[in-house]
mmCIF file of C-alpha atoms in Angstrom:
data_model
loop_
_atom_site.group_PDB
_atom_site.id
_atom_site.type_symbol
_atom_site.label_atom_id
_atom_site.label_comp_id
_atom_site.label_asym_id
_atom_site.label_seq_id
_atom_site.Cartn_x
_atom_site.Cartn_y
_atom_site.Cartn_z
ATOM 1 C CA MET A 761 2.641 4.721 20.468
ATOM 2 C CA ASP A 762 4.610 7.439 18.763
ATOM 3 C CA VAL A 763 2.878 9.314 15.979
ATOM 4 C CA LEU A 764 5.121 9.510 12.924
ATOM 5 C CA HIS A 765 2.617 11.175 10.590
ATOM 6 C CA GLU A 766 0.200 13.620 12.165
ATOM 7 C CA ARG A 767 -1.658 14.029 8.898
ATOM 8 C CA CYS A 768 -2.256 10.627 7.319
ATOM 9 C CA ALA A 769 -4.857 9.238 4.939
ATOM 10 C CA GLY A 770 -6.106 5.690 4.368
ATOM 11 C CA LEU A 771 -7.835 4.491 1.196
ATOM 12 C CA ASP A 772 -10.096 1.440 1.015
ATOM 13 C CA ILE A 773 -10.562 0.814 -2.712
ATOM 14 C CA SER A 774 -13.199 -1.132 -4.598
ATOM 15 C CA LYS A 775 -14.069 -1.431 -8.278
ATOM 16 C CA ARG A 776 -16.506 1.501 -8.345
ATOM 17 C CA ASP A 777 -15.259 3.874 -5.659
ATOM 18 C CA ALA A 778 -12.905 4.394 -2.721
ATOM 19 C CA LYS A 779 -13.380 5.427 0.892
ATOM 20 C CA ALA A 780 -10.779 8.023 1.918
ATOM 21 C CA CYS A 781 -10.219 8.657 5.622
ATOM 22 C CA VAL A 782 -8.075 11.696 6.496
ATOM 23 C CA ARG A 783 -6.637 11.650 10.035
ATOM 24 C CA THR A 784 -5.574 15.105 11.312
ATOM 25 C CA PRO A 785 -4.797 16.637 14.733
ATOM 26 C CA SER A 786 -7.827 17.892 16.641
ATOM 27 C CA THR A 787 -8.180 21.663 17.145
ATOM 28 C CA LYS A 788 -10.202 21.209 20.352
ATOM 29 C CA ARG A 789 -8.116 18.804 22.390
ATOM 30 C CA ARG A 790 -4.352 18.515 22.336
ATOM 31 C CA GLY A 791 -2.978 15.047 21.550
ATOM 32 C CA SER A 792 -6.214 13.788 19.994
ATOM 33 C CA PHE A 793 -7.083 13.333 16.341
ATOM 34 C CA THR A 794 -10.142 13.666 14.167
ATOM 35 C CA THR A 795 -11.062 11.632 11.119
ATOM 36 C CA GLU A 796 -13.051 12.626 8.078
ATOM 37 C CA THR A 797 -14.196 9.895 5.685
ATOM 38 C CA THR A 798 -15.400 10.702 2.175
ATOM 39 C CA THR A 799 -16.317 8.631 -0.877
ATOM 40 C CA TRP A 800 -14.672 9.163 -4.259
ATOM 41 C CA GLY A 801 -15.196 7.544 -7.642
ATOM 42 C CA SER A 802 -12.585 5.408 -9.359
ATOM 43 C CA THR A 803 -12.460 7.306 -12.667
ATOM 44 C CA THR A 804 -9.417 9.387 -13.562
ATOM 45 C CA ASN A 805 -11.123 12.730 -12.933
ATOM 46 C CA ALA A 806 -12.417 11.535 -9.557
ATOM 47 C CA VAL A 807 -8.947 10.350 -8.531
ATOM 48 C CA LEU A 808 -7.439 13.696 -9.543
ATOM 49 C CA ALA A 809 -10.086 15.459 -7.420
ATOM 50 C CA LEU A 810 -9.147 13.165 -4.532
ATOM 51 C CA ARG A 811 -5.506 14.130 -4.996
ATOM 52 C CA ASP A 812 -6.408 17.823 -4.725
ATOM 53 C CA HIS A 813 -8.424 17.041 -1.585
ATOM 54 C CA LEU A 814 -5.478 15.274 0.047
ATOM 55 C CA LEU A 815 -3.076 18.036 -0.928
ATOM 56 C CA ALA A 816 -5.421 20.595 0.615
ATOM 57 C CA ALA A 817 -5.485 18.541 3.827
ATOM 58 C CA GLU A 818 -1.637 18.574 3.820
ATOM 59 C CA VAL A 819 -1.333 14.826 4.405
ATOM 60 C CA THR A 820 2.219 13.493 4.558
ATOM 61 C CA LEU A 821 1.385 9.826 3.967
ATOM 62 C CA VAL A 822 -1.305 7.973 2.020
ATOM 63 C CA VAL A 823 -1.821 4.261 2.742
ATOM 64 C CA ILE A 824 -3.494 2.146 0.040
ATOM 65 C CA GLU A 825 -4.479 -1.476 0.499
ATOM 66 C CA ALA A 826 -3.565 -3.711 -2.436
ATOM 67 C CA THR A 827 -7.003 -4.843 -3.658
ATOM 68 C CA SER A 828 -6.859 -6.873 -6.894
ATOM 69 C CA ASP A 829 -5.836 -4.423 -9.659
ATOM 70 C CA TYR A 830 -8.150 -1.639 -8.483
ATOM 71 C CA TRP A 831 -5.339 0.106 -6.600
ATOM 72 C CA LYS A 832 -3.355 0.885 -9.747
ATOM 73 C CA PRO A 833 -5.133 4.059 -11.011
ATOM 74 C CA PHE A 834 -5.141 5.503 -7.489
ATOM 75 C CA TYR A 835 -1.476 4.712 -6.850
ATOM 76 C CA TYR A 836 -0.169 5.938 -10.209
ATOM 77 C CA LEU A 837 -2.040 9.264 -10.058
ATOM 78 C CA LEU A 838 -1.525 10.024 -6.363
ATOM 79 C CA ALA A 839 2.157 9.028 -6.251
ATOM 80 C CA ASP A 840 3.096 11.926 -8.566
ATOM 81 C CA GLU A 841 2.620 14.538 -5.836
ATOM 82 C CA LEU A 842 2.025 12.604 -2.585
ATOM 83 C CA ASN A 843 3.903 10.131 -0.425
ATOM 84 C CA VAL A 844 1.941 6.957 -1.185
ATOM 85 C CA ILE A 845 2.653 3.420 0.035
ATOM 86 C CA LEU A 846 0.964 0.214 -1.030
ATOM 87 C CA VAL A 847 0.452 -2.361 1.737
ATOM 88 C CA ASN A 848 -0.338 -6.055 1.718
ATOM 89 C CA ALA A 849 -3.934 -6.787 2.719
ATOM 90 C CA ARG A 850 -2.748 -9.717 4.833
ATOM 91 C CA GLN A 851 -0.679 -7.416 7.046
ATOM 92 C CA VAL A 852 -3.400 -4.817 7.707
ATOM 93 C CA LYS A 853 -6.386 -7.002 8.590
ATOM 94 C CA ASN A 854 -8.843 -5.327 10.954
ATOM 95 C CA LEU A 855 -10.387 -7.011 13.975
ATOM 96 C CA PRO A 856 -13.194 -9.502 13.236
ATOM 97 C CA GLY A 857 -16.676 -8.034 13.496
ATOM 98 C CA ARG A 858 -15.577 -4.551 12.425
ATOM 99 C CA LYS A 859 -15.317 -5.102 8.719
ATOM 100 C CA THR A 860 -16.755 -2.163 6.785
ATOM 101 C CA ASP A 861 -15.225 0.003 4.092
ATOM 102 C CA VAL A 862 -15.311 3.074 6.358
ATOM 103 C CA SER A 863 -13.681 1.304 9.300
ATOM 104 C CA ASP A 864 -11.047 -0.205 7.008
ATOM 105 C CA ALA A 865 -10.081 3.238 5.705
ATOM 106 C CA ALA A 866 -9.844 4.585 9.255
ATOM 107 C CA TRP A 867 -7.783 1.563 10.310
ATOM 108 C CA LEU A 868 -5.338 2.092 7.435
ATOM 109 C CA ALA A 869 -4.958 5.771 8.371
ATOM 110 C CA GLN A 870 -4.286 4.859 11.998
ATOM 111 C CA LEU A 871 -1.709 2.219 11.109
ATOM 112 C CA GLY A 872 0.049 4.605 8.747
ATOM 113 C CA ALA A 873 0.119 7.386 11.335
ATOM 114 C CA HIS A 874 1.997 5.145 13.790
ATOM 115 C CA GLY A 875 4.283 3.614 11.163
ATOM 116 C CA LEU A 876 2.932 0.092 11.634
ATOM 117 C CA VAL A 877 2.769 -0.825 7.949
ATOM 118 C CA ARG A 878 5.483 -1.893 5.545
ATOM 119 C CA PRO A 879 5.344 -0.664 1.956
ATOM 120 C CA SER A 880 5.073 -3.247 -0.798
ATOM 121 C CA PHE A 881 7.463 -3.309 -3.726
ATOM 122 C CA VAL A 882 6.054 -1.345 -6.676
ATOM 123 C CA PRO A 883 8.558 -1.347 -9.568
ATOM 124 C CA PRO A 884 9.045 1.608 -11.921
ATOM 125 C CA GLN A 885 7.061 1.880 -15.122
ATOM 126 C CA GLN A 886 9.712 0.273 -17.332
ATOM 127 C CA VAL A 887 9.772 -2.844 -15.154
ATOM 128 C CA ARG A 888 5.980 -2.893 -14.857
ATOM 129 C CA GLU A 889 5.654 -3.003 -18.636
ATOM 130 C CA LEU A 890 8.209 -5.811 -18.791
ATOM 131 C CA ARG A 891 6.195 -7.665 -16.145
ATOM 132 C CA ASP A 892 3.045 -7.362 -18.238
ATOM 133 C CA LEU A 893 4.835 -8.939 -21.191
ATOM 134 C CA THR A 894 6.410 -11.849 -19.304
ATOM 135 C CA ARG A 895 3.228 -12.590 -17.356
ATOM 136 C CA ALA A 896 1.171 -12.584 -20.539
ATOM 137 C CA ARG A 897 3.642 -15.019 -22.095
ATOM 138 C CA THR A 898 3.496 -17.264 -19.034
ATOM 139 C CA GLN A 899 -0.290 -17.301 -19.101
ATOM 140 C CA MET A 900 -0.435 -18.061 -22.836
ATOM 141 C CA THR A 901 2.109 -20.839 -22.448
ATOM 142 C CA ARG A 902 -0.089 -22.412 -19.779
ATOM 143 C CA GLU A 903 -3.141 -22.084 -21.990
ATOM 144 C CA ARG A 904 -1.276 -23.749 -24.823
ATOM 145 C CA GLY A 905 -0.404 -26.649 -22.548
ATOM 146 C CA GLN A 906 -4.057 -26.929 -21.541
ATOM 147 C CA ILE A 907 -5.053 -27.188 -25.190
ATOM 148 C CA VAL A 908 -2.701 -30.157 -25.617
ATOM 149 C CA GLN A 909 -4.320 -31.797 -22.579
ATOM 150 C CA ARG A 910 -7.800 -31.232 -24.024
ATOM 151 C CA LEU A 911 -6.643 -32.726 -27.309
ATOM 152 C CA GLU A 912 -5.328 -35.814 -25.512
ATOM 153 C CA LYS A 913 -8.684 -36.249 -23.741
ATOM 154 C CA LEU A 914 -10.462 -35.916 -27.070
ATOM 155 C CA LEU A 915 -8.276 -38.647 -28.588
ATOM 156 C CA GLU A 916 -9.049 -40.881 -25.616
ATOM 157 C CA ASP A 917 -12.736 -40.543 -26.514
ATOM 158 C CA THR A 918 -11.948 -41.913 -29.975
ATOM 159 C CA GLY A 919 -9.872 -44.832 -28.689
ATOM 160 C CA ILE A 920 -6.719 -43.496 -30.351
ATOM 161 C CA LYS A 921 -3.728 -43.849 -27.972
ATOM 162 C CA LEU A 922 -1.259 -41.634 -29.817
ATOM 163 C CA ALA A 923 -0.107 -39.950 -26.596
ATOM 164 C CA ALA A 924 0.903 -43.339 -25.167
ATOM 165 C CA VAL A 925 3.423 -43.915 -27.981
ATOM 166 C CA ALA A 926 4.563 -40.413 -28.996
ATOM 167 C CA SER A 927 5.959 -38.238 -26.206
ATOM 168 C CA ASP A 928 4.713 -35.069 -27.930
ATOM 169 C CA ILE A 929 1.538 -35.293 -29.979
ATOM 170 C CA MET A 930 2.127 -31.742 -31.221
ATOM 171 C CA GLY A 931 5.487 -32.619 -32.747
ATOM 172 C CA VAL A 932 6.113 -32.927 -36.471
ATOM 173 C CA SER A 933 4.941 -36.550 -36.628
ATOM 174 C CA GLY A 934 1.982 -36.146 -34.293
ATOM 175 C CA ARG A 935 0.806 -33.019 -36.072
ATOM 176 C CA ALA A 936 0.964 -34.742 -39.459
ATOM 177 C CA MET A 937 -1.124 -37.642 -38.143
ATOM 178 C CA LEU A 938 -3.719 -35.304 -36.662
ATOM 179 C CA GLU A 939 -3.983 -33.353 -39.899
ATOM 180 C CA ALA A 940 -4.458 -36.608 -41.818
ATOM 181 C CA LEU A 941 -7.201 -37.682 -39.418
ATOM 182 C CA ILE A 942 -8.973 -34.368 -39.915
ATOM 183 C CA ALA A 943 -8.665 -34.758 -43.697
ATOM 184 C CA GLY A 944 -10.514 -38.085 -43.498
ATOM 185 C CA GLU A 945 -7.727 -40.675 -43.417
ATOM 186 C CA ARG A 946 -8.646 -43.622 -41.124
ATOM 187 C CA ASP A 947 -6.210 -46.376 -42.172
ATOM 188 C CA PRO A 948 -3.818 -46.850 -39.195
ATOM 189 C CA HIS A 949 -1.045 -48.206 -41.454
ATOM 190 C CA ILE A 950 -1.059 -45.086 -43.636
ATOM 191 C CA LEU A 951 -1.202 -42.857 -40.538
ATOM 192 C CA ALA A 952 1.718 -44.673 -38.918
ATOM 193 C CA GLU A 953 3.852 -44.198 -42.037
ATOM 194 C CA LEU A 954 3.693 -40.419 -41.423
ATOM 195 C CA ALA A 955 6.122 -40.846 -38.515
ATOM 196 C CA LYS A 956 9.462 -39.068 -38.809
ATOM 197 C CA ARG A 957 12.985 -39.793 -37.572
ATOM 198 C CA LYS A 958 13.198 -41.799 -34.312
ATOM 199 C CA LEU A 959 9.456 -42.290 -34.132
ATOM 200 C CA ARG A 960 9.667 -44.557 -37.215
ATOM 201 C CA ASN A 961 11.153 -47.217 -34.950
ATOM 202 C CA LYS A 962 7.710 -47.420 -33.300
ATOM 203 C CA ILE A 963 5.609 -47.923 -36.440
ATOM 204 C CA PRO A 964 4.105 -51.222 -35.169
ATOM 205 C CA GLU A 965 3.098 -49.571 -31.894
ATOM 206 C CA LEU A 966 1.749 -46.550 -33.779
ATOM 207 C CA THR A 967 -0.338 -48.767 -36.047
ATOM 208 C CA GLU A 968 -1.946 -50.339 -33.001
ATOM 209 C CA ALA A 969 -2.399 -47.000 -31.216
ATOM 210 C CA LEU A 970 -3.962 -45.234 -34.221
ATOM 211 C CA THR A 971 -6.801 -47.723 -34.497
ATOM 212 C CA GLY A 972 -9.975 -46.121 -33.155
ATOM 213 C CA ARG A 973 -13.330 -44.482 -33.876
ATOM 214 C CA PHE A 974 -12.449 -41.018 -35.164
ATOM 215 C CA ARG A 975 -15.640 -39.383 -36.458
ATOM 216 C CA ALA A 976 -16.496 -36.044 -38.060
ATOM 217 C CA HIS A 977 -17.418 -34.694 -34.625
ATOM 218 C CA HIS A 978 -13.888 -35.361 -33.380
ATOM 219 C CA ALA A 979 -12.386 -33.865 -36.545
ATOM 220 C CA PHE A 980 -14.289 -30.618 -35.949
ATOM 221 C CA LEU A 981 -13.087 -30.292 -32.341
ATOM 222 C CA THR A 982 -9.522 -31.285 -33.252
ATOM 223 C CA ARG A 983 -9.440 -28.563 -35.918
ATOM 224 C CA LEU A 984 -10.574 -25.986 -33.342
ATOM 225 C CA HIS A 985 -7.903 -27.071 -30.865
ATOM 226 C CA LEU A 986 -5.130 -27.014 -33.464
ATOM 227 C CA ASP A 987 -6.121 -23.564 -34.725
ATOM 228 C CA HIS A 988 -6.239 -22.223 -31.183
ATOM 229 C CA TYR A 989 -2.827 -23.786 -30.520
ATOM 230 C CA ASP A 990 -1.385 -22.080 -33.615
ATOM 231 C CA GLN A 991 -2.885 -18.726 -32.611
ATOM 232 C CA LEU A 992 -1.297 -18.924 -29.158
ATOM 233 C CA THR A 993 2.033 -19.987 -30.676
ATOM 234 C CA ALA A 994 2.001 -16.927 -32.935
ATOM 235 C CA ALA A 995 1.085 -14.650 -30.020
ATOM 236 C CA ILE A 996 3.900 -16.107 -27.896
ATOM 237 C CA GLY A 997 6.308 -15.427 -30.754
ATOM 238 C CA GLN A 998 5.217 -11.787 -30.864
ATOM 239 C CA LEU A 999 5.665 -11.522 -27.100
ATOM 240 C CA ASP A 1000 9.153 -13.011 -27.365
ATOM 241 C CA GLU A 1001 10.146 -10.313 -29.842
ATOM 242 C CA ARG A 1002 8.692 -7.531 -27.673
ATOM 243 C CA ILE A 1003 10.366 -8.921 -24.542
ATOM 244 C CA GLU A 1004 13.680 -9.072 -26.393
ATOM 245 C CA GLU A 1005 13.400 -5.346 -27.083
ATOM 246 C CA ALA A 1006 12.293 -4.491 -23.541
ATOM 247 C CA MET A 1007 15.200 -6.480 -22.048
ATOM 248 C CA ALA A 1008 17.836 -4.278 -23.698
ATOM 249 C CA PRO A 1009 18.558 -2.184 -20.537
ATOM 250 C CA PHE A 1010 18.854 -5.372 -18.457
ATOM 251 C CA ARG A 1011 21.225 -7.229 -20.776
ATOM 252 C CA PRO A 1012 24.163 -7.403 -18.291
ATOM 253 C CA ALA A 1013 21.972 -8.865 -15.537
ATOM 254 C CA LEU A 1014 20.432 -11.299 -18.015
ATOM 255 C CA ASP A 1015 23.868 -12.540 -19.062
ATOM 256 C CA LEU A 1016 24.810 -13.105 -15.417
ATOM 257 C CA LEU A 1017 21.689 -15.150 -14.680
ATOM 258 C CA ASP A 1018 22.347 -17.337 -17.724
ATOM 259 C CA THR A 1019 25.435 -18.707 -15.932
ATOM 260 C CA ILE A 1020 23.323 -20.396 -13.211
ATOM 261 C CA PRO A 1021 22.575 -24.102 -13.872
ATOM 262 C CA GLY A 1022 18.901 -24.692 -14.619
ATOM 263 C CA ILE A 1023 18.129 -21.121 -15.689
ATOM 264 C CA ASN A 1024 17.438 -20.602 -19.371
ATOM 265 C CA ARG A 1025 16.682 -17.381 -21.209
ATOM 266 C CA ALA A 1026 12.940 -17.362 -20.555
ATOM 267 C CA VAL A 1027 13.319 -18.051 -16.818
ATOM 268 C CA ALA A 1028 15.981 -15.350 -16.509
ATOM 269 C CA GLU A 1029 13.655 -12.852 -18.206
ATOM 270 C CA VAL A 1030 10.893 -13.631 -15.706
ATOM 271 C CA ILE A 1031 13.287 -13.201 -12.765
ATOM 272 C CA ILE A 1032 14.461 -9.830 -14.075
ATOM 273 C CA ALA A 1033 10.886 -8.697 -14.730
ATOM 274 C CA GLU A 1034 9.627 -9.658 -11.261
ATOM 275 C CA THR A 1035 12.573 -8.342 -9.222
ATOM 276 C CA GLY A 1036 13.455 -5.411 -11.475
ATOM 277 C CA GLY A 1037 17.104 -6.483 -11.467
ATOM 278 C CA ASP A 1038 17.797 -3.983 -8.661
ATOM 279 C CA MET A 1039 18.798 -5.765 -5.471
ATOM 280 C CA THR A 1040 19.091 -2.545 -3.447
ATOM 281 C CA ARG A 1041 15.352 -2.837 -2.767
ATOM 282 C CA PHE A 1042 16.008 -5.984 -0.726
ATOM 283 C CA ALA A 1043 18.082 -5.612 2.426
ATOM 284 C CA SER A 1044 19.596 -9.091 2.148
ATOM 285 C CA ALA A 1045 19.300 -12.359 0.286
ATOM 286 C CA ASN A 1046 16.991 -13.644 3.022
ATOM 287 C CA HIS A 1047 14.616 -10.727 2.455
ATOM 288 C CA LEU A 1048 14.494 -11.538 -1.258
ATOM 289 C CA ALA A 1049 13.872 -15.240 -0.534
ATOM 290 C CA SER A 1050 11.049 -14.354 1.857
ATOM 291 C CA TRP A 1051 9.482 -11.987 -0.690
ATOM 292 C CA ALA A 1052 9.678 -14.697 -3.343
ATOM 293 C CA GLY A 1053 8.059 -17.217 -0.976
ATOM 294 C CA VAL A 1054 10.800 -19.867 -1.041
ATOM 295 C CA CYS A 1055 11.763 -19.897 2.641
ATOM 296 C CA PRO A 1056 9.926 -21.543 5.561
ATOM 297 C CA GLY A 1057 7.741 -19.484 7.841
ATOM 298 C CA HIS A 1058 8.028 -19.214 11.637
ATOM 299 C CA HIS A 1059 5.229 -20.410 13.878
ATOM 300 C CA GLU A 1060 6.374 -21.087 17.433
ATOM 301 C CA SER A 1061 4.150 -21.209 20.492
ATOM 302 C CA ALA A 1062 4.991 -22.372 24.033
ATOM 303 C CA GLY A 1063 8.415 -23.497 22.866
ATOM 304 C CA ARG A 1064 6.984 -25.771 20.194
ATOM 305 C CA THR A 1065 7.537 -25.225 16.490
ATOM 306 C CA LYS A 1066 4.317 -25.752 14.546
ATOM 307 C CA ASN A 1067 3.590 -25.491 10.833
ATOM 308 C CA THR A 1068 6.562 -24.016 8.957
ATOM 309 C CA LYS A 1069 5.427 -24.378 5.357
ATOM 310 C CA VAL A 1070 6.588 -21.788 2.845
ATOM 311 C CA ARG A 1071 4.772 -18.483 2.825
ATOM 312 C CA PRO A 1072 2.809 -17.224 -0.169
ATOM 313 C CA GLY A 1073 5.083 -15.032 -2.236
ATOM 314 C CA ASN A 1074 5.299 -13.754 -5.778
ATOM 315 C CA PRO A 1075 3.608 -16.570 -7.757
ATOM 316 C CA TYR A 1076 5.297 -15.755 -11.068
ATOM 317 C CA LEU A 1077 8.765 -15.579 -9.517
ATOM 318 C CA LYS A 1078 8.141 -18.720 -7.487
ATOM 319 C CA GLY A 1079 7.015 -20.561 -10.619
ATOM 320 C CA ALA A 1080 10.142 -19.505 -12.508
ATOM 321 C CA LEU A 1081 12.357 -20.600 -9.612
ATOM 322 C CA GLY A 1082 10.558 -23.950 -9.547
ATOM 323 C CA LEU A 1083 11.417 -24.535 -13.208
ATOM 324 C CA ALA A 1084 15.007 -23.483 -12.557
ATOM 325 C CA ALA A 1085 15.314 -25.799 -9.538
ATOM 326 C CA PHE A 1086 13.849 -28.729 -11.473
ATOM 327 C CA GLY A 1087 16.349 -28.163 -14.267
ATOM 328 C CA ALA A 1088 19.275 -27.666 -11.869
ATOM 329 C CA ALA A 1089 18.480 -30.937 -10.092
ATOM 330 C CA ARG A 1090 19.026 -32.732 -13.423
ATOM 331 C CA THR A 1091 22.349 -31.090 -14.329
ATOM 332 C CA LYS A 1092 25.352 -33.320 -13.811
ATOM 333 C CA ASP A 1093 28.228 -32.648 -11.425
ATOM 334 C CA THR A 1094 26.864 -29.378 -9.993
ATOM 335 C CA TYR A 1095 26.445 -28.107 -6.465
ATOM 336 C CA LEU A 1096 22.687 -27.677 -6.904
ATOM 337 C CA GLN A 1097 22.259 -31.300 -7.989
ATOM 338 C CA ALA A 1098 24.343 -32.479 -5.038
ATOM 339 C CA ARG A 1099 22.226 -30.377 -2.679
ATOM 340 C CA TYR A 1100 19.023 -31.798 -4.138
ATOM 341 C CA LYS A 1101 20.187 -35.414 -3.821
ATOM 342 C CA ARG A 1102 21.491 -34.793 -0.304
ATOM 343 C CA LEU A 1103 18.143 -33.424 0.918
ATOM 344 C CA THR A 1104 15.702 -35.552 -1.040
ATOM 345 C CA ALA A 1105 16.852 -38.726 0.737
ATOM 346 C CA ARG A 1106 15.689 -37.555 4.172
ATOM 347 C CA ARG A 1107 13.273 -34.657 3.506
ATOM 348 C CA GLY A 1108 11.549 -35.687 0.292
ATOM 349 C CA PRO A 1109 11.718 -34.276 -3.246
ATOM 350 C CA MET A 1110 9.340 -31.346 -2.709
ATOM 351 C CA LYS A 1111 11.237 -29.884 0.254
ATOM 352 C CA ALA A 1112 14.502 -30.532 -1.549
ATOM 353 C CA LEU A 1113 13.251 -28.533 -4.547
ATOM 354 C CA VAL A 1114 12.304 -25.617 -2.278
ATOM 355 C CA ALA A 1115 15.800 -25.737 -0.764
ATOM 356 C CA VAL A 1116 17.330 -25.597 -4.252
ATOM 357 C CA GLU A 1117 15.055 -22.638 -5.102
ATOM 358 C CA HIS A 1118 16.318 -20.891 -1.964
ATOM 359 C CA SER A 1119 19.924 -21.521 -3.006
ATOM 360 C CA ILE A 1120 19.237 -20.143 -6.489
ATOM 361 C CA ILE A 1121 17.555 -16.949 -5.255
ATOM 362 C CA THR A 1122 20.365 -16.426 -2.743
ATOM 363 C CA ALA A 1123 22.949 -16.739 -5.517
ATOM 364 C CA ILE A 1124 20.926 -14.321 -7.678
ATOM 365 C CA TRP A 1125 20.961 -11.671 -4.946
ATOM 366 C CA HIS A 1126 24.728 -11.883 -4.498
ATOM 367 C CA MET A 1127 25.412 -12.006 -8.242
ATOM 368 C CA LEU A 1128 23.323 -8.934 -9.063
ATOM 369 C CA THR A 1129 24.539 -7.065 -5.980
ATOM 370 C CA ASP A 1130 28.253 -7.663 -6.629
ATOM 371 C CA ASN A 1131 27.922 -7.928 -10.443
ATOM 372 C CA VAL A 1132 29.773 -11.253 -10.593
ATOM 373 C CA PRO A 1133 28.969 -14.461 -12.529
ATOM 374 C CA TYR A 1134 27.855 -17.683 -10.889
ATOM 375 C CA HIS A 1135 30.621 -19.591 -9.095
ATOM 376 C CA GLU A 1136 30.160 -23.335 -9.443
ATOM 377 C CA LEU A 1137 31.181 -25.258 -6.300
ATOM 378 C CA GLY A 1138 31.020 -28.638 -8.020
ATOM 379 C CA GLY A 1139 29.157 -31.845 -7.351
ATOM 380 C CA THR A 1140 31.750 -32.992 -4.779
ATOM 381 C CA TYR A 1141 31.396 -29.873 -2.622
ATOM 382 C CA PHE A 1142 29.812 -31.627 0.362
ATOM 383 C CA VAL A 1143 32.350 -34.458 0.197
ATOM 384 C CA ARG A 1144 35.251 -31.993 0.172
ATOM 385 C CA ARG A 1145 33.699 -29.944 2.956
ATOM 386 C CA ASP A 1146 33.556 -32.908 5.372
ATOM 387 C CA PRO A 1147 35.617 -35.809 4.011
ATOM 388 C CA GLU A 1148 35.518 -37.719 7.340
ATOM 389 C CA ARG A 1149 31.733 -37.852 7.269
ATOM 390 C CA ALA A 1150 31.771 -39.048 3.673
ATOM 391 C CA THR A 1151 34.275 -41.746 4.668
ATOM 392 C CA ARG A 1152 32.109 -42.934 7.565
ATOM 393 C CA ARG A 1153 29.028 -43.139 5.338
ATOM 394 C CA ALA A 1154 30.953 -45.116 2.685
ATOM 395 C CA VAL A 1155 32.328 -47.570 5.282
ATOM 396 C CA THR A 1156 28.869 -48.027 6.787
ATOM 397 C CA ALA A 1157 27.418 -48.770 3.350
ATOM 398 C CA LEU A 1158 30.150 -51.376 2.690
ATOM 399 C CA ASN A 1159 29.543 -53.003 6.084
ATOM 400 C CA GLN A 1160 25.840 -53.282 5.283
ATOM 401 C CA LEU A 1161 26.771 -55.095 2.067
ATOM 402 C CA GLY A 1162 28.799 -57.660 4.035
ATOM 403 C CA TYR A 1163 32.296 -56.248 3.629
ATOM 404 C CA THR A 1164 34.613 -55.725 6.600
#
């Protein structure tokens, strides 16, 4: 194979150190190459010394395997003065039985020399900081939801079925009842009278549900859960304010994404943070959908198509698109809802949701590339596209009901 980089280096990184293999042309035999593997620490001074070593070797490409978060100090320090690419570990797997840190570094250097690796997307610092904020908010939101689940399990232990009557036990009414239980109130009639607004229509059901065995042990754990919930709520509020400031340069793109059905402000912020808002990094909408992990894979052998489930992509972006697709499927008289209903009848709801996610990410690529708002095709798009087919289906349905 052609050699694109005569002087190439491969780095196999771990938590404590990194194996650096430098591949250079041999001085003894023309057309052959020699490799030199050395071990370097992962501290800042050690990485800077490694950078000087690679500059002295005059390498033109450094290949780093994306290992957890350990690649970050190496990439950020080496990329200032060297041509560094980050590669997906799944795409650079070595042969079985040859798995050592030294052989992995040599394998990365060889792949990079022949141009057989594709660089991963590493956003600029401004987008990386925005990612940290949105991912922290996502994680804290999940933790807050887990606290509510733990609280529901704790109430089940007491025999109190508040979650079966109130849709949100952390609402105004549910919170007031929990605080009263912690304070020592056990009369279900008095607890039920704490209901507010529409929940007051269910006072008889609440009186029955609030009858249980709530002891001091449960009050102690409930207090811990509520305090933790309040702490996470305050932290999420601080993150919202910081994200609002960090989103200032991306305000036009954020306003465009708000026009898509199913996408709210928080989901749009996650999409901007994960993609960077710059669609020039993705050759087409299909490339973006593949990177996000919302398109089927290809596995064909001997003319037979085997498993074509979606590939693993960006989990944070895929999660945001899932929320957007779920919301879009519930919006009335929209193209995305019509697409969901059309596919869920014959392919199932899960595959239909993935198809809606693919439609959303495709629209996002075109919108941010052309700087245009979302164009709604309407809920009758498929009927207008093929009216004869819609007519045949309607006639068939009437015939099945006994009409002629």
